[in-house]
Amino acid sequence: MEIEDALRRAQEAAAPEVGRGQLATYIPSLANVDPHQFGMAIASVDGEVHVIGDADVPFSVQSISKVFTLALVVAAEGEAIWKRVGREPSGSPFNSLLQLDQEAGRPRNPFINAGALVVTDRLQSLSGDASGTLRDLMRRESGRSSVESDPEVARSELEAGHRTYAVAHLLASYGNLESTVDEVIDQYVAQCALSMSCRELALAGLFLARDGVLSDGSQLLSPRETKRVNAVMLTCGTYDSAGEFAYRVGVPAKSGVGGGILAVIPDRGVACVWSPALGPSGSSAAGLAALDAFTTYSDWTVF
Ligand code: GLU
């Protein structure tokens, strides 16, 4: 099936789910988003983009940012980050403190909050400006020089961030942070508050479908490193329901509580879908239905 047709099938499959579910009200400013929006963009490895619905409306990328910070750290120093963070699915909520304490401050994987804080901490040590380094990568790869972090979303997350502070303090108590708790959290909320559309995110993630090659032809990650980042996305990228997500969609993906999901189909391209209402697994309910349909009706799949 042609991409345009598969996109239409995806939108139809998602329609009953749009607006159904919960907004991420624990970050107060995300509670104000209209839950009835839906957009999807498909970027192929040659840079061609197909879109449907609200694909040009910016939304809060939240945890989708964690893939990009991991890529930047792996690009800078290879395997070293795995001494501080694991790469197993957690089977626990993304903001859990219990597992982190039981496992002596070494987060299960880089996509739960504890692991992402360690990755951001490392990027901060390496670059001196973790969120700015991430923003610059997003600007270059998406082609939109005005990509910015939304200060209102960042402030809102900080104000309601008791659990994030608790996770960071626990990491620090085990000696698994290099910068101060406040510094790491400031960088982390700024990275999560980046505001981007489906089209921009799909373009920004293309290097993951292109063996690590950026839009200017340079190599961010080696093919082997790219394979590994994608593998961690497949097993750990969609909260504690990564198994169900892999069963239904079958490609590496990362979701965020802003309602976005970024899915990578190696050597083909990247799909980004957004609809703000979250299903019980914490991923966008309509986004999951759309990706299930898209990978079923197109030949864009790894299985
Ligand atoms: N900034 C959010 C948090 O730390 C990200 C969560 C997510 O998108 O999974 O809770």
Tab-separated table of C-alpha atoms and ligand atoms in Angstrom:
chain	number	residue	atom	x	y	z
A	1	MET	CA	0.000	0.000	0.000
A	2	GLU	CA	1.219	3.544	-0.801
A	3	ILE	CA	2.321	5.625	2.199
A	4	GLU	CA	-0.517	8.147	1.705
A	5	ASP	CA	-3.085	5.318	1.796
A	6	ALA	CA	-1.493	3.688	4.837
A	7	LEU	CA	-1.521	7.084	6.589
A	8	ARG	CA	-5.248	7.428	5.899
A	9	ARG	CA	-5.853	3.912	7.249
A	10	ALA	CA	-3.843	4.861	10.336
A	11	GLN	CA	-5.945	7.975	10.902
A	12	GLU	CA	-9.160	5.960	10.514
A	13	ALA	CA	-7.951	3.319	12.967
A	14	ALA	CA	-7.006	6.029	15.469
A	15	ALA	CA	-10.226	8.039	15.169
A	16	PRO	CA	-12.260	6.150	17.828
A	17	GLU	CA	-9.389	6.603	20.306
A	18	VAL	CA	-8.761	10.316	19.759
A	19	GLY	CA	-9.636	12.202	22.939
A	20	ARG	CA	-10.094	8.997	24.913
A	21	GLY	CA	-7.865	8.563	27.939
A	22	GLN	CA	-6.072	10.862	30.344
A	23	LEU	CA	-3.929	13.929	29.856
A	24	ALA	CA	-0.666	14.024	31.804
A	25	THR	CA	-2.178	16.246	34.486
A	26	TYR	CA	0.718	15.653	36.876
A	27	ILE	CA	2.498	18.308	34.778
A	28	PRO	CA	-0.126	21.059	35.224
A	29	SER	CA	0.491	22.903	31.952
A	30	LEU	CA	-0.031	19.678	29.940
A	31	ALA	CA	-3.553	19.481	31.372
A	32	ASN	CA	-4.541	22.503	29.259
A	33	VAL	CA	-3.929	20.843	25.883
A	34	ASP	CA	-6.967	20.046	23.674
A	35	PRO	CA	-7.116	16.217	23.769
A	36	HIS	CA	-9.001	15.968	20.456
A	37	GLN	CA	-5.989	16.639	18.259
A	38	PHE	CA	-4.314	14.024	16.078
A	39	GLY	CA	-1.388	14.292	13.703
A	40	MET	CA	1.051	11.970	12.035
A	41	ALA	CA	4.137	12.402	9.868
A	42	ILE	CA	6.182	9.870	7.953
A	43	ALA	CA	9.704	10.872	6.918
A	44	SER	CA	11.550	8.506	4.632
A	45	VAL	CA	15.330	8.126	4.706
A	46	ASP	CA	15.705	10.345	1.641
A	47	GLY	CA	13.965	13.205	3.527
A	48	GLU	CA	10.554	13.002	1.827
A	49	VAL	CA	7.718	13.714	4.294
A	50	HIS	CA	4.037	12.724	4.224
A	51	VAL	CA	1.645	14.135	6.820
A	52	ILE	CA	-1.957	13.872	7.944
A	53	GLY	CA	-4.039	15.797	10.507
A	54	ASP	CA	-2.345	18.112	13.023
A	55	ALA	CA	1.162	17.115	11.983
A	56	ASP	CA	2.428	20.693	12.074
A	57	VAL	CA	1.108	21.579	15.534
A	58	PRO	CA	3.936	21.742	18.107
A	59	PHE	CA	3.532	19.660	21.253
A	60	SER	CA	5.642	18.862	24.301
A	61	VAL	CA	8.105	16.128	23.315
A	62	GLN	CA	8.665	15.014	26.943
A	63	SER	CA	10.290	11.562	27.074
A	64	ILE	CA	10.888	11.371	23.330
A	65	SER	CA	13.828	13.689	24.094
A	66	LYS	CA	15.485	10.805	25.973
A	67	VAL	CA	16.385	8.995	22.755
A	68	PHE	CA	18.233	12.032	21.464
A	69	THR	CA	20.180	12.735	24.678
A	70	LEU	CA	21.213	9.073	24.744
A	71	ALA	CA	22.360	9.328	21.118
A	72	LEU	CA	24.413	12.445	21.924
A	73	VAL	CA	26.117	10.773	24.887
A	74	VAL	CA	26.843	7.561	22.949
A	75	ALA	CA	28.149	9.691	20.077
A	76	ALA	CA	30.511	11.491	22.446
A	77	GLU	CA	31.908	8.563	24.387
A	78	GLY	CA	30.545	5.256	23.167
A	79	GLU	CA	29.755	2.540	25.689
A	80	ALA	CA	30.810	4.339	28.886
A	81	ILE	CA	27.261	5.328	29.878
A	82	TRP	CA	26.331	1.648	30.408
A	83	LYS	CA	28.505	1.570	33.533
A	84	ARG	CA	25.940	3.898	35.138
A	85	VAL	CA	22.674	2.782	33.488
A	86	GLY	CA	21.317	-0.653	32.543
A	87	ARG	CA	19.470	-1.677	29.401
A	88	GLU	CA	16.750	-4.010	30.639
A	89	PRO	CA	13.025	-3.254	30.620
A	90	SER	CA	12.021	-2.069	34.082
A	91	GLY	CA	8.549	-3.611	34.351
A	92	SER	CA	7.924	-0.747	36.805
A	93	PRO	CA	6.427	2.711	36.434
A	94	PHE	CA	8.702	5.171	34.631
A	95	ASN	CA	9.061	7.338	37.735
A	96	SER	CA	9.526	4.520	40.268
A	97	LEU	CA	11.785	5.032	43.287
A	98	LEU	CA	11.516	1.514	44.694
A	99	GLN	CA	13.422	-0.326	41.983
A	100	LEU	CA	16.148	2.335	41.921
A	101	ASP	CA	16.724	1.936	45.648
A	102	GLN	CA	16.645	-1.862	45.514
A	103	GLU	CA	19.205	-1.796	42.689
A	104	ALA	CA	21.602	0.561	44.463
A	105	GLY	CA	21.041	3.630	42.323
A	106	ARG	CA	21.735	2.074	38.901
A	107	PRO	CA	18.637	2.726	36.771
A	108	ARG	CA	17.304	-0.179	34.728
A	109	ASN	CA	17.441	1.677	31.411
A	110	PRO	CA	17.996	5.154	29.927
A	111	PHE	CA	14.306	5.757	29.140
A	112	ILE	CA	12.786	5.598	32.620
A	113	ASN	CA	13.145	8.888	34.456
A	114	ALA	CA	16.050	7.753	36.654
A	115	GLY	CA	18.061	6.554	33.665
A	116	ALA	CA	17.281	9.660	31.665
A	117	LEU	CA	18.488	11.862	34.534
A	118	VAL	CA	21.829	10.008	34.503
A	119	VAL	CA	22.116	10.441	30.720
A	120	THR	CA	21.317	14.159	30.987
A	121	ASP	CA	23.821	14.471	33.825
A	122	ARG	CA	26.498	12.939	31.596
A	123	LEU	CA	25.583	15.169	28.651
A	124	GLN	CA	25.805	18.152	30.989
A	125	SER	CA	29.339	17.117	32.045
A	126	LEU	CA	30.371	16.554	28.430
A	127	SER	CA	28.849	19.684	26.894
A	128	GLY	CA	28.267	22.190	29.711
A	129	ASP	CA	24.759	22.727	28.294
A	130	ALA	CA	22.812	19.497	27.893
A	131	SER	CA	19.458	20.979	26.900
A	132	GLY	CA	21.068	23.530	24.554
A	133	THR	CA	23.094	20.791	22.856
A	134	LEU	CA	19.935	18.747	22.374
A	135	ARG	CA	17.988	21.788	21.117
A	136	ASP	CA	20.711	22.555	18.562
A	137	LEU	CA	20.616	18.969	17.250
A	138	MET	CA	16.828	19.193	16.951
A	139	ARG	CA	17.073	22.522	15.122
A	140	ARG	CA	19.625	21.238	12.625
A	141	GLU	CA	17.876	17.948	11.889
A	142	SER	CA	14.291	19.254	11.800
A	143	GLY	CA	15.259	22.229	9.644
A	144	ARG	CA	13.424	24.635	11.973
A	145	SER	CA	15.872	27.032	13.576
A	146	SER	CA	13.262	28.280	16.044
A	147	VAL	CA	12.779	24.963	17.907
A	148	GLU	CA	12.645	25.979	21.563
A	149	SER	CA	11.917	24.655	25.011
A	150	ASP	CA	8.588	25.952	26.366
A	151	PRO	CA	9.497	27.775	29.607
A	152	GLU	CA	5.939	27.486	30.930
A	153	VAL	CA	5.965	23.664	30.605
A	154	ALA	CA	9.430	23.474	32.182
A	155	ARG	CA	8.371	25.706	35.089
A	156	SER	CA	5.192	23.706	35.566
A	157	GLU	CA	7.133	20.430	35.712
A	158	LEU	CA	9.603	21.921	38.190
A	159	GLU	CA	6.841	23.112	40.480
A	160	ALA	CA	5.168	19.702	40.491
A	161	GLY	CA	8.452	17.801	40.368
A	162	HIS	CA	8.630	16.238	43.837
A	163	ARG	CA	9.083	12.747	42.450
A	164	THR	CA	11.705	13.812	39.917
A	165	TYR	CA	13.648	15.536	42.712
A	166	ALA	CA	13.289	12.400	44.834
A	167	VAL	CA	14.680	10.208	42.040
A	168	ALA	CA	17.571	12.625	41.480
A	169	HIS	CA	18.399	12.783	45.189
A	170	LEU	CA	18.368	8.990	45.366
A	171	LEU	CA	20.755	8.837	42.395
A	172	ALA	CA	22.998	11.393	44.116
A	173	SER	CA	22.904	9.399	47.372
A	174	TYR	CA	24.329	6.431	45.463
A	175	GLY	CA	26.987	8.612	43.825
A	176	ASN	CA	25.399	8.319	40.368
A	177	LEU	CA	25.227	12.047	39.544
A	178	GLU	CA	28.156	14.269	38.584
A	179	SER	CA	26.372	17.637	38.676
A	180	THR	CA	24.109	18.925	41.441
A	181	VAL	CA	20.512	17.719	41.684
A	182	ASP	CA	19.202	21.200	40.817
A	183	GLU	CA	21.453	21.544	37.786
A	184	VAL	CA	20.495	18.124	36.392
A	185	ILE	CA	16.780	18.692	36.936
A	186	ASP	CA	16.873	22.127	35.304
A	187	GLN	CA	18.469	20.575	32.218
A	188	TYR	CA	16.095	17.605	32.261
A	189	VAL	CA	12.866	19.624	32.419
A	190	ALA	CA	14.178	21.947	29.685
A	191	GLN	CA	14.873	18.971	27.388
A	192	CYS	CA	11.438	17.445	28.078
A	193	ALA	CA	9.727	20.808	27.437
A	194	LEU	CA	11.020	21.107	23.863
A	195	SER	CA	8.086	21.965	21.663
A	196	MET	CA	8.060	20.285	18.240
A	197	SER	CA	5.591	19.008	15.653
A	198	CYS	CA	5.272	15.481	14.256
A	199	ARG	CA	6.908	16.619	11.008
A	200	GLU	CA	9.885	18.127	12.860
A	201	LEU	CA	10.371	15.151	15.164
A	202	ALA	CA	10.158	12.652	12.306
A	203	LEU	CA	12.879	14.551	10.426
A	204	ALA	CA	14.993	14.930	13.578
A	205	GLY	CA	14.929	11.175	14.199
A	206	LEU	CA	15.887	10.140	10.688
A	207	PHE	CA	19.488	9.382	11.615
A	208	LEU	CA	18.141	6.410	13.606
A	209	ALA	CA	16.722	4.932	10.398
A	210	ARG	CA	19.858	5.855	8.410
A	211	ASP	CA	22.558	3.948	10.308
A	212	GLY	CA	23.427	7.073	12.295
A	213	VAL	CA	23.874	9.488	9.359
A	214	LEU	CA	22.678	13.078	9.968
A	215	SER	CA	21.005	15.332	7.416
A	216	ASP	CA	24.339	16.903	6.387
A	217	GLY	CA	25.832	13.466	5.641
A	218	SER	CA	27.987	13.346	8.774
A	219	GLN	CA	27.847	10.371	11.100
A	220	LEU	CA	26.392	10.965	14.606
A	221	LEU	CA	26.404	7.285	15.554
A	222	SER	CA	28.109	4.305	13.946
A	223	PRO	CA	25.766	1.716	12.397
A	224	ARG	CA	26.471	-0.540	15.379
A	225	GLU	CA	25.653	2.200	17.915
A	226	THR	CA	22.482	3.037	15.981
A	227	LYS	CA	21.421	-0.610	16.064
A	228	ARG	CA	21.901	-0.585	19.819
A	229	VAL	CA	19.959	2.610	20.501
A	230	ASN	CA	17.101	1.219	18.386
A	231	ALA	CA	17.251	-2.090	20.268
A	232	VAL	CA	16.922	-0.313	23.618
A	233	MET	CA	13.954	1.628	22.219
A	234	LEU	CA	12.267	-1.610	21.175
A	235	THR	CA	12.658	-3.202	24.606
A	236	CYS	CA	12.348	-0.156	26.893
A	237	GLY	CA	10.890	2.768	24.909
A	238	THR	CA	7.208	2.560	25.780
A	239	TYR	CA	7.050	2.452	29.577
A	240	ASP	CA	6.211	-0.797	31.318
A	241	SER	CA	4.179	-2.018	28.359
A	242	ALA	CA	7.004	-2.293	25.824
A	243	GLY	CA	6.100	-5.953	25.235
A	244	GLU	CA	2.511	-5.134	24.288
A	245	PHE	CA	3.700	-2.230	22.137
A	246	ALA	CA	6.202	-4.463	20.315
A	247	TYR	CA	3.438	-7.039	19.805
A	248	ARG	CA	1.088	-4.502	18.252
A	249	VAL	CA	3.473	-2.204	16.397
A	250	GLY	CA	6.687	-4.199	16.113
A	251	VAL	CA	9.233	-1.423	15.635
A	252	PRO	CA	11.553	0.544	17.965
A	253	ALA	CA	9.651	3.475	19.463
A	254	LYS	CA	9.726	6.061	22.211
A	255	SER	CA	6.622	7.637	23.660
A	256	GLY	CA	6.198	10.711	25.826
A	257	VAL	CA	3.504	11.937	28.196
A	258	GLY	CA	2.835	14.865	25.844
A	259	GLY	CA	1.111	12.251	23.640
A	260	GLY	CA	3.811	11.853	20.997
A	261	ILE	CA	5.334	8.588	19.810
A	262	LEU	CA	8.429	8.386	17.598
A	263	ALA	CA	8.836	5.070	15.754
A	264	VAL	CA	11.889	4.040	13.731
A	265	ILE	CA	11.753	1.690	10.787
A	266	PRO	CA	15.429	1.070	9.955
A	267	ASP	CA	16.406	1.783	6.333
A	268	ARG	CA	12.871	3.036	5.596
A	269	GLY	CA	12.245	6.084	7.764
A	270	VAL	CA	10.588	7.467	10.874
A	271	ALA	CA	6.938	7.776	11.849
A	272	CYS	CA	5.869	10.331	14.423
A	273	VAL	CA	2.315	10.413	15.712
A	274	TRP	CA	0.713	12.706	18.290
A	275	SER	CA	-2.588	12.728	20.096
A	276	PRO	CA	-2.543	13.991	23.681
A	277	ALA	CA	-4.864	11.575	25.517
A	278	LEU	CA	-2.903	8.725	27.098
A	279	GLY	CA	-4.054	5.134	27.430
A	280	PRO	CA	-3.473	3.015	30.546
A	281	SER	CA	0.084	2.211	29.421
A	282	GLY	CA	1.018	5.928	29.446
A	283	SER	CA	1.449	6.113	25.666
A	284	SER	CA	-0.991	7.958	23.407
A	285	ALA	CA	-3.982	5.654	22.852
A	286	ALA	CA	-4.729	7.010	19.380
A	287	GLY	CA	-1.016	7.050	18.552
A	288	LEU	CA	-0.700	3.373	19.390
A	289	ALA	CA	-3.733	2.505	17.236
A	290	ALA	CA	-2.362	4.597	14.362
A	291	LEU	CA	1.077	2.964	14.446
A	292	ASP	CA	-0.486	-0.495	14.723
A	293	ALA	CA	-2.461	0.223	11.532
A	294	PHE	CA	0.391	1.973	9.717
A	295	THR	CA	2.851	-0.884	10.220
A	296	THR	CA	0.125	-3.372	9.265
A	297	TYR	CA	-0.989	-1.721	6.021
A	298	SER	CA	2.345	-0.343	4.782
A	299	ASP	CA	5.399	-2.525	4.297
A	300	TRP	CA	7.213	-0.337	6.840
A	301	THR	CA	7.998	-2.884	9.523
A	302	VAL	CA	10.948	-4.851	10.822
A	303	PHE	CA	9.084	-8.139	11.265
B	1	GLU	N1	9.168	15.092	31.963
B	1	GLU	C1	8.357	13.925	32.220
B	1	GLU	C2	8.688	13.367	33.598
B	1	GLU	O1	9.825	13.399	33.959
B	1	GLU	C3	8.621	12.931	31.145
B	1	GLU	C4	7.791	11.710	31.297
B	1	GLU	C5	7.479	11.022	30.008
B	1	GLU	O2	7.220	11.645	28.984
B	1	GLU	O3	7.470	9.787	30.048
B	1	GLU	O4	7.850	12.891	34.313
